[in-house]
Coordinates of N, CA and C in Angstrom, one line a residue:
M1 N -101.3 -95.6 78.7 CA -101.2 -94.5 79.1 C -102.2 -93.6 79.9
S2 N -101.6 -93.1 81.0 CA -102.1 -92.5 82.3 C -103.5 -92.1 81.9
N3 N -104.2 -91.8 82.5 CA -105.7 -90.8 82.8 C -104.7 -89.1 82.2
T4 N -103.6 -88.7 82.7 CA -103.2 -87.3 82.9 C -102.7 -87.4 81.3
N5 N -101.8 -87.8 80.7 CA -101.7 -88.0 79.8 C -102.9 -87.8 78.4
W6 N -103.8 -88.3 79.1 CA -104.9 -88.5 78.0 C -105.6 -87.3 77.9
K7 N -105.7 -86.7 79.3 CA -106.3 -85.1 79.1 C -105.4 -83.9 78.4
D8 N -104.1 -84.3 78.9 CA -102.9 -83.6 78.0 C -103.0 -83.9 76.1
V9 N -103.3 -84.8 75.9 CA -103.5 -84.6 74.6 C -104.4 -84.3 74.1
I10 N -106.1 -84.8 74.6 CA -106.9 -84.5 74.5 C -107.4 -82.7 74.6
L11 N -106.9 -82.6 75.8 CA -107.5 -80.4 76.2 C -106.6 -79.6 76.1
T12 N -105.3 -79.7 75.7 CA -104.4 -79.0 75.7 C -104.9 -78.1 74.2
P13 N -104.9 -79.2 73.3 CA -104.8 -78.5 71.9 C -106.3 -77.8 71.8
I14 N -106.6 -78.3 72.5 CA -108.6 -77.0 72.3 C -108.5 -75.3 73.2
F15 N -107.9 -75.9 74.0 CA -107.7 -74.7 75.5 C -105.8 -73.8 75.5
K16 N -105.5 -74.8 75.9 CA -103.9 -74.2 76.7 C -102.8 -73.9 75.3
G17 N -102.7 -75.3 74.4 CA -102.4 -74.2 73.4 C -103.2 -74.7 71.7
N18 N -104.0 -73.8 72.3 CA -104.2 -74.3 70.3 C -104.1 -74.0 69.4
P19 N -104.0 -74.5 68.4 CA -102.9 -74.4 67.0 C -103.2 -72.9 66.6
V20 N -104.4 -72.4 66.6 CA -104.7 -71.1 66.0 C -104.0 -69.8 67.1
T21 N -104.7 -69.1 67.9 CA -105.1 -68.5 68.9 C -103.1 -68.2 69.7
V22 N -103.0 -69.9 70.0 CA -101.5 -69.4 70.6 C -100.5 -69.8 69.3
L23 N -100.4 -71.5 68.7 CA -99.2 -71.3 67.9 C -99.8 -70.7 66.9
V24 N -100.2 -69.9 65.9 CA -100.8 -69.2 64.7 C -101.0 -70.0 64.0
L25 N -101.0 -71.1 63.8 CA -101.2 -71.7 62.8 C -102.7 -72.1 61.9
G26 N -102.7 -72.2 60.6 CA -104.4 -72.5 60.0 C -105.1 -70.9 59.8
I27 N -103.9 -70.1 60.5 CA -104.6 -68.1 59.5 C -105.6 -68.2 58.8
C28 N -105.2 -68.7 57.9 CA -105.5 -67.8 55.7 C -107.4 -68.5 56.0
S29 N -107.6 -70.3 56.4 CA -108.9 -70.6 56.1 C -109.6 -70.3 57.3
T30 N -109.1 -69.3 58.7 CA -110.1 -68.5 59.5 C -110.1 -67.7 59.1
L31 N -109.5 -66.9 58.5 CA -109.9 -65.5 57.9 C -110.8 -65.9 56.6
A32 N -110.7 -66.9 56.1 CA -111.7 -66.8 54.4 C -112.9 -67.5 54.8
V33 N -113.4 -68.9 55.8 CA -114.5 -69.2 55.5 C -115.4 -69.0 56.8
T34 N -115.2 -68.0 57.3 CA -115.8 -67.3 58.7 C -117.1 -66.4 58.7
V35 N -117.2 -66.7 57.4 CA -119.0 -65.5 56.9 C -120.2 -66.1 57.5
Q36 N -119.5 -67.3 57.3 CA -121.2 -68.4 57.0 C -120.6 -69.8 58.6
L37 N -121.5 -69.8 59.2 CA -121.0 -70.4 60.5 C -121.3 -71.8 59.6
K38 N -122.3 -71.9 58.9 CA -122.4 -74.0 58.2 C -121.2 -73.8 57.7
G39 N -120.2 -72.7 57.1 CA -119.2 -72.8 56.0 C -118.2 -73.7 57.5
A40 N -117.9 -72.5 58.4 CA -117.0 -73.0 59.3 C -117.4 -74.5 60.0
F41 N -118.7 -74.7 60.1 CA -118.6 -75.8 60.4 C -117.7 -76.8 59.9
V42 N -118.6 -77.0 58.7 CA -117.9 -78.1 57.8 C -116.4 -77.9 57.3
M43 N -115.7 -77.0 58.0 CA -114.7 -76.9 57.3 C -113.7 -76.9 58.5
G44 N -114.0 -76.9 59.8 CA -113.8 -77.4 61.1 C -113.6 -78.7 60.8
L45 N -114.6 -79.2 60.3 CA -114.7 -80.6 60.7 C -113.8 -81.4 60.0
S46 N -114.2 -80.8 58.5 CA -113.0 -81.2 57.5 C -111.7 -81.7 57.7
V47 N -111.0 -80.3 58.7 CA -109.7 -80.6 58.8 C -109.4 -81.4 59.9
M48 N -110.5 -81.6 61.2 CA -110.4 -82.3 62.3 C -110.4 -83.9 61.9
I49 N -111.4 -83.9 60.9 CA -111.1 -85.5 60.7 C -109.7 -85.9 59.2
V50 N -109.5 -85.0 58.7 CA -107.7 -84.9 58.0 C -106.5 -84.9 58.7
T51 N -106.9 -84.3 59.9 CA -105.9 -84.1 61.2 C -105.4 -85.6 61.5
G52 N -106.8 -86.1 62.3 CA -106.8 -87.1 63.0 C -106.7 -88.7 62.1
L53 N -106.7 -88.6 60.7 CA -106.6 -89.7 60.7 C -105.2 -89.8 59.9
S54 N -104.8 -88.7 59.5 CA -103.9 -88.6 58.6 C -102.3 -89.3 59.8
S55 N -102.7 -88.4 60.8 CA -102.1 -88.6 62.1 C -101.7 -90.4 62.6
F56 N -103.1 -90.8 62.4 CA -103.3 -92.4 62.4 C -102.7 -93.6 61.2
V57 N -102.8 -92.9 60.4 CA -102.3 -93.7 59.0 C -100.3 -93.7 59.9
V58 N -100.4 -92.3 59.5 CA -98.9 -92.2 59.6 C -98.1 -92.8 60.9
S59 N -99.0 -92.8 62.1 CA -98.4 -93.1 63.0 C -98.0 -94.9 62.7
L60 N -99.1 -95.6 61.6 CA -98.8 -97.0 62.2 C -98.0 -97.3 61.0
M61 N -98.0 -96.2 59.9 CA -96.2 -96.4 59.2 C -94.8 -96.0 59.9
R62 N -95.0 -95.4 60.4 CA -93.7 -95.1 61.3 C -92.4 -95.4 61.3
N63 N -92.5 -96.9 61.7 CA -91.4 -97.7 61.7 C -90.8 -97.8 60.1
S64 N -91.8 -97.8 59.8 CA -91.6 -98.8 57.6 C -91.3 -97.1 56.7
I65 N -91.0 -96.5 57.8 CA -90.7 -95.0 56.6 C -89.6 -94.5 56.7
P66 N -88.8 -94.9 55.5 CA -87.4 -93.8 55.1 C -87.3 -92.5 55.6
N67 N -86.0 -92.3 56.6 CA -86.2 -90.8 57.2 C -86.2 -89.7 55.6
R68 N -85.3 -89.8 54.6 CA -85.5 -89.2 53.8 C -86.8 -88.8 53.0
I69 N -87.3 -89.8 53.0 CA -88.5 -89.6 52.0 C -90.1 -89.7 52.7
R70 N -89.5 -88.8 54.0 CA -91.2 -88.8 54.9 C -91.5 -87.7 54.8
I71 N -91.4 -87.0 54.5 CA -91.9 -85.8 54.3 C -92.9 -85.7 52.5
I72 N -92.6 -86.5 52.0 CA -93.1 -87.0 50.6 C -94.5 -88.4 51.0
V73 N -93.8 -89.4 51.8 CA -95.3 -90.1 52.1 C -96.3 -89.4 53.2
Q74 N -96.1 -87.9 54.0 CA -97.1 -87.8 54.5 C -97.8 -86.9 54.0
L75 N -96.9 -86.6 52.5 CA -98.1 -85.5 51.7 C -99.1 -86.3 50.7
V76 N -98.6 -87.7 50.6 CA -99.2 -88.2 50.1 C -100.9 -89.3 50.8
V77 N -100.2 -89.4 52.3 CA -101.6 -89.1 52.8 C -102.3 -88.7 53.3
V78 N -101.4 -87.6 53.6 CA -102.9 -86.5 53.7 C -103.4 -85.6 52.5
S79 N -102.9 -86.3 51.1 CA -103.6 -85.5 50.0 C -105.0 -86.6 49.4
L80 N -104.4 -87.9 50.1 CA -105.6 -89.0 50.1 C -106.4 -88.3 51.0
M81 N -106.2 -88.2 52.2 CA -107.4 -88.0 52.8 C -108.7 -86.9 52.6
V82 N -107.6 -85.6 51.8 CA -108.4 -84.4 51.9 C -109.4 -84.9 50.6
I83 N -108.6 -85.6 49.6 CA -109.5 -86.6 48.3 C -110.9 -86.4 48.7
L84 N -110.7 -87.6 50.0 CA -111.6 -88.6 50.4 C -113.1 -86.9 50.9
V85 N -112.1 -86.3 51.6 CA -113.4 -85.5 52.4 C -114.1 -84.1 51.2
D86 N -113.1 -84.3 50.1 CA -113.7 -83.5 49.3 C -114.6 -84.3 48.3
Q87 N -114.2 -85.5 47.9 CA -115.2 -86.2 47.4 C -116.6 -85.9 48.2
F88 N -116.4 -86.3 49.4 CA -117.7 -86.5 50.1 C -118.5 -85.3 50.3
L89 N -117.9 -84.1 50.2 CA -118.8 -83.6 50.5 C -119.4 -83.3 49.0
K90 N -118.5 -83.0 47.9 CA -119.4 -82.5 47.0 C -120.5 -83.6 46.3
A91 N -120.1 -85.0 46.5 CA -121.5 -86.1 46.8 C -122.6 -85.5 48.1
Y92 N -122.4 -85.4 48.4 CA -123.6 -85.2 49.3 C -123.7 -84.3 50.4
S93 N -122.9 -82.9 49.9 CA -123.5 -81.1 50.1 C -122.0 -81.2 49.4
Y94 N -123.0 -80.6 48.0 CA -122.4 -80.0 46.7 C -123.0 -78.2 47.6
S95 N -123.6 -78.0 48.3 CA -123.3 -76.6 47.8 C -122.6 -76.3 48.6
I96 N -122.6 -76.6 50.2 CA -121.2 -76.3 50.4 C -119.6 -76.9 50.4
S97 N -119.8 -77.6 49.4 CA -118.6 -77.6 49.0 C -118.3 -76.7 48.0
K98 N -118.8 -76.0 47.2 CA -118.6 -74.7 46.4 C -119.1 -73.4 47.2
T99 N -119.3 -73.3 48.0 CA -118.6 -72.0 49.1 C -117.6 -72.3 49.6
L100 N -117.4 -73.7 49.8 CA -115.5 -73.6 50.8 C -114.7 -73.5 49.7
S101 N -115.1 -74.3 47.9 CA -114.2 -73.5 47.2 C -112.6 -74.2 47.2
V102 N -112.1 -74.0 46.7 CA -110.2 -74.2 46.6 C -110.3 -74.4 48.4
Y103 N -110.6 -73.9 49.5 CA -110.1 -73.8 51.0 C -110.2 -75.5 51.3
V104 N -111.4 -76.7 50.8 CA -110.8 -78.0 51.3 C -109.6 -78.1 50.9
G105 N -109.5 -78.4 49.4 CA -108.4 -78.3 48.7 C -106.8 -78.3 49.5
L106 N -107.4 -76.8 49.6 CA -105.8 -76.2 50.6 C -105.8 -77.0 51.9
I107 N -106.4 -78.1 52.2 CA -105.9 -78.4 54.1 C -104.8 -78.9 53.5
I108 N -104.1 -79.6 52.6 CA -102.8 -80.2 52.5 C -101.7 -79.1 52.7
T109 N -101.8 -77.9 52.6 CA -101.0 -77.1 52.9 C -101.1 -76.5 54.4
N110 N -102.0 -76.9 55.1 CA -102.4 -76.6 56.3 C -101.5 -76.6 57.2
C111 N -101.0 -76.1 58.1 CA -99.3 -76.2 58.8 C -100.2 -76.8 60.0
I112 N -101.2 -77.2 60.3 CA -101.7 -78.1 61.6 C -101.3 -79.7 61.4
V113 N -101.3 -80.2 59.9 CA -102.3 -81.5 59.6 C -100.4 -81.9 59.6
M114 N -99.3 -81.1 59.0 CA -98.5 -81.7 59.0 C -97.4 -81.4 59.8
G115 N -97.9 -80.4 60.6 CA -97.1 -80.7 62.1 C -97.4 -81.3 63.1
R116 N -98.5 -81.4 63.3 CA -99.0 -82.7 63.9 C -98.8 -83.9 63.7
I117 N -98.5 -84.3 62.9 CA -97.6 -85.5 62.4 C -96.2 -85.5 62.4
E118 N -95.6 -84.2 62.3 CA -93.6 -84.3 62.6 C -93.9 -84.2 64.1
A119 N -94.6 -83.9 64.8 CA -94.1 -83.3 66.1 C -94.8 -84.7 66.7
Y120 N -95.6 -84.9 67.2 CA -96.1 -86.1 67.5 C -96.6 -87.8 66.8
A121 N -97.3 -87.7 65.6 CA -97.8 -88.8 65.2 C -96.4 -89.6 64.7
L122 N -95.2 -89.4 64.4 CA -93.8 -89.9 64.2 C -93.4 -90.1 64.9
G123 N -93.4 -90.0 66.2 CA -93.6 -90.5 67.8 C -93.7 -91.3 68.6
N124 N -95.7 -91.4 68.7 CA -96.3 -91.7 69.6 C -97.4 -93.2 68.5
K125 N -97.8 -94.2 69.7 CA -98.5 -94.9 68.3 C -99.8 -94.6 68.2
P126 N -100.5 -95.5 67.5 CA -102.0 -94.7 66.2 C -102.7 -94.4 67.3
I127 N -103.4 -94.8 68.5 CA -104.5 -94.3 69.1 C -104.3 -93.1 69.5
P128 N -103.0 -93.0 70.1 CA -102.7 -91.7 71.2 C -102.7 -90.3 69.8
S129 N -102.5 -91.1 68.3 CA -101.8 -89.6 67.4 C -103.3 -89.5 66.7
L130 N -103.8 -90.2 67.0 CA -105.4 -90.1 66.7 C -106.0 -88.7 67.2
L131 N -106.0 -89.6 68.8 CA -106.7 -88.6 69.3 C -105.7 -86.8 69.5
D132 N -104.9 -87.1 69.2 CA -103.6 -85.9 68.9 C -104.3 -85.0 67.7
G133 N -104.5 -85.4 66.3 CA -104.8 -85.0 65.5 C -106.3 -84.9 65.7
L134 N -107.2 -85.6 66.1 CA -108.8 -85.1 66.5 C -108.3 -83.5 67.4
A135 N -107.9 -83.8 68.6 CA -107.7 -82.8 69.3 C -107.7 -81.1 69.0
N136 N -106.2 -81.5 68.1 CA -105.9 -80.1 67.2 C -107.1 -79.4 66.5
G137 N -107.6 -80.8 65.2 CA -108.5 -80.4 64.5 C -109.5 -79.9 65.5
A138 N -109.8 -80.0 66.8 CA -110.8 -79.6 67.1 C -110.9 -78.1 67.9
G139 N -109.3 -78.2 68.0 CA -109.0 -76.4 68.5 C -109.1 -75.6 67.4
Y140 N -108.4 -75.9 66.5 CA -109.3 -75.1 65.2 C -110.5 -74.5 64.8
A141 N -111.4 -76.1 64.9 CA -113.0 -75.7 64.3 C -113.3 -74.8 65.2
I142 N -113.1 -74.9 67.0 CA -113.4 -74.1 67.9 C -113.2 -73.1 67.3
I143 N -112.1 -72.3 67.0 CA -112.1 -70.5 66.8 C -112.7 -70.9 65.2
L144 N -112.4 -71.0 64.1 CA -113.6 -70.8 63.2 C -114.7 -70.8 63.7
I145 N -115.7 -71.8 64.5 CA -116.6 -71.6 64.8 C -117.0 -70.5 65.7
A146 N -116.3 -69.8 66.2 CA -116.7 -68.5 67.4 C -116.2 -67.2 66.4
V147 N -115.1 -67.1 65.5 CA -115.3 -65.7 64.5 C -116.8 -66.1 64.0
A148 N -117.1 -67.0 63.1 CA -118.1 -67.0 62.5 C -119.7 -67.1 62.8
F149 N -119.1 -68.0 64.1 CA -120.5 -67.0 64.9 C -120.5 -65.8 64.8
I150 N -119.7 -65.0 65.5 CA -120.1 -63.8 65.4 C -119.9 -62.5 64.2
R151 N -119.3 -63.0 63.2 CA -119.6 -62.4 62.1 C -120.9 -62.6 60.9
E152 N -121.6 -63.7 60.9 CA -122.7 -64.5 60.9 C -124.2 -63.4 61.6
L153 N -123.9 -63.9 62.7 CA -124.5 -63.3 63.8 C -125.0 -61.7 63.3
L154 N -123.7 -60.8 63.4 CA -124.3 -59.3 63.8 C -123.6 -58.9 62.2
G155 N -123.1 -59.5 61.2 CA -123.5 -59.2 59.3 C -124.0 -59.4 58.5
S156 N -125.0 -60.5 59.4 CA -126.4 -60.7 58.3 C -127.4 -61.6 59.0
G157 N -127.5 -60.7 60.1 CA -128.9 -61.3 61.4 C -129.2 -62.7 61.3
T158 N -128.2 -63.4 61.3 CA -128.5 -65.3 61.1 C -127.8 -66.2 61.3
L159 N -128.0 -67.9 61.8 CA -126.9 -68.4 61.8 C -127.5 -69.7 61.7
F160 N -126.5 -70.0 61.1 CA -126.5 -71.4 60.0 C -128.1 -71.4 59.0
G161 N -128.0 -70.2 58.4 CA -129.0 -69.4 57.5 C -129.9 -69.0 58.0
F162 N -130.5 -69.3 59.5 CA -132.2 -69.1 60.0 C -132.0 -67.3 60.3
R163 N -132.7 -67.2 60.4 CA -133.0 -65.5 61.0 C -133.2 -65.8 62.5
I164 N -132.2 -65.2 63.1 CA -131.8 -65.0 64.5 C -132.4 -63.7 65.0
I165 N -131.9 -62.0 64.2 CA -132.8 -60.9 65.0 C -133.7 -60.9 64.4
P166 N -134.8 -60.5 65.0 CA -136.3 -60.7 65.4 C -136.3 -59.3 64.4
E167 N -138.2 -59.3 63.1 CA -138.1 -58.6 61.8 C -138.1 -57.3 62.4
S168 N -138.8 -56.6 64.2 CA -139.3 -56.1 64.4 C -137.5 -55.2 65.1
F169 N -136.7 -55.6 65.2 CA -135.6 -55.0 65.3 C -135.2 -53.9 63.9
Y170 N -135.5 -54.9 63.0 CA -135.2 -54.1 61.6 C -136.0 -53.0 61.4
A171 N -137.2 -53.2 61.9 CA -138.4 -52.4 61.9 C -138.5 -50.8 62.7
A172 N -137.7 -50.8 63.5 CA -137.3 -50.2 65.2 C -136.0 -49.8 64.6
G173 N -135.5 -50.3 63.0 CA -134.2 -49.0 63.0 C -132.4 -49.9 63.0
Y174 N -132.8 -50.9 63.2 CA -131.6 -51.7 63.0 C -131.2 -52.2 62.2
M175 N -129.8 -52.1 61.9 CA -129.4 -52.7 60.3 C -127.9 -53.6 60.8
N176 N -128.1 -54.4 59.9 CA -126.7 -55.8 59.8 C -125.3 -54.3 60.1
N177 N -124.3 -55.0 60.5 CA -123.0 -54.3 60.1 C -122.6 -55.1 59.0
G178 N -122.8 -54.5 58.3 CA -122.0 -54.8 57.0 C -120.5 -54.7 56.3
L179 N -120.0 -54.5 57.3 CA -118.3 -54.0 57.8 C -117.5 -55.7 58.3
I180 N -118.5 -55.9 58.7 CA -118.5 -56.9 59.6 C -117.7 -58.8 59.1
I181 N -118.5 -58.3 58.1 CA -118.2 -59.9 56.8 C -117.5 -59.0 55.6
L182 N -116.6 -58.4 55.8 CA -115.1 -58.1 55.1 C -114.1 -59.0 56.3
P183 N -112.9 -59.5 54.9 CA -112.4 -60.3 55.8 C -111.2 -59.4 56.8
P184 N -111.1 -58.1 56.5 CA -110.3 -57.4 57.9 C -110.8 -57.9 58.8
M185 N -112.5 -57.6 59.6 CA -112.6 -58.0 60.5 C -112.5 -59.4 61.4
A186 N -112.7 -60.3 59.9 CA -112.3 -61.7 61.0 C -110.8 -62.0 61.7
L187 N -110.1 -60.9 61.1 CA -108.6 -60.7 61.7 C -108.5 -60.0 63.1
I188 N -109.1 -59.0 62.9 CA -109.7 -58.1 64.5 C -110.2 -59.4 65.5
I189 N -111.0 -59.8 64.8 CA -112.1 -60.6 65.5 C -111.4 -61.9 66.3
L190 N -109.9 -62.3 65.6 CA -109.3 -63.4 65.7 C -108.3 -62.7 67.1
G191 N -108.0 -61.6 67.0 CA -107.2 -61.0 67.4 C -107.4 -60.7 68.9
L192 N -108.6 -60.2 68.5 CA -109.8 -60.1 70.0 C -110.0 -61.0 70.9
I193 N -109.9 -62.5 70.1 CA -110.5 -63.7 70.8 C -108.8 -64.6 71.3
V194 N -107.1 -64.1 70.7 CA -106.4 -64.1 71.1 C -105.7 -63.4 72.6
W195 N -106.1 -61.8 72.3 CA -106.0 -61.0 73.9 C -106.9 -62.1 74.5
I196 N -107.9 -62.1 74.3 CA -108.8 -62.7 75.6 C -108.1 -64.3 76.7
Q197 N -107.4 -65.2 75.2 CA -107.8 -65.8 76.0 C -106.0 -65.8 76.5
R198 N -105.0 -64.8 76.3 CA -103.9 -64.6 77.1 C -103.6 -63.9 78.5
S199 N -105.4 -62.8 77.9 CA -105.6 -62.4 79.5 C -105.7 -63.0 80.3
I200 N -106.5 -64.3 80.0 CA -106.9 -65.3 81.1 C -105.7 -66.1 81.6
Q201 N -105.1 -66.9 80.6 CA -103.9 -67.4 80.3 C -102.7 -66.8 80.8
K202 N -101.9 -66.6 81.7 CA -101.4 -65.7 82.4 C -99.6 -66.1 81.8
D203 N -100.2 -67.3 81.5 CA -98.6 -68.0 81.2 C -98.5 -68.0 79.6
L204 N -99.5 -67.3 78.7 CA -98.9 -67.6 77.4 C -98.5 -66.1 77.0
Q205 N -98.7 -64.9 78.4 CA -97.8 -63.8 77.9 C -96.8 -63.5 77.9
E206 N -96.3 -62.9 77.2 CA -94.6 -62.8 76.7 C -93.8 -62.0 78.0
K207 N -92.8 -62.6 78.7 CA -92.2 -61.4 79.5 C -91.3 -60.4 79.1

């Protein structure tokens, strides 16, 4: 694979072809787990790992999977990766696992994971498939982190649980915006990010 193709595989899902802002995939978890930056970071990393490893494993088996059962095989592979990630979080970061609740398990139904397997891993070699999965997961994670950054900072005055806005601001009358931590505001923030991206990338605008 040429350097240009490597760049396309890695950079396109993060910027020009972001799965959340361009393809509008993985929206539910984007809205649900972005109240705190820590949860969004872990969720993004989890999807990145699951997407990358699932694409890698399916690509390894792509020539031996009968077409009539390929979806079942893909679901089994994705489920295995999700279970491993979920058990790892429960073992080493139980508090975050409890915060993310069912959303880690629901990675199985995330369209980004199955979409990349169908669109890329079934027709490409393992290493490019791994990179494609990781890149698409990274694109998803970047949007989660961006939304969570705004919501936690303005809604709670913290980042990763640490106080960012000085106490002197509160003494002067500043108040956290409780509205921004409600689910509808996540959708509005995401909409603004989509609008900014489409304003910059003119080729994404509908004619």
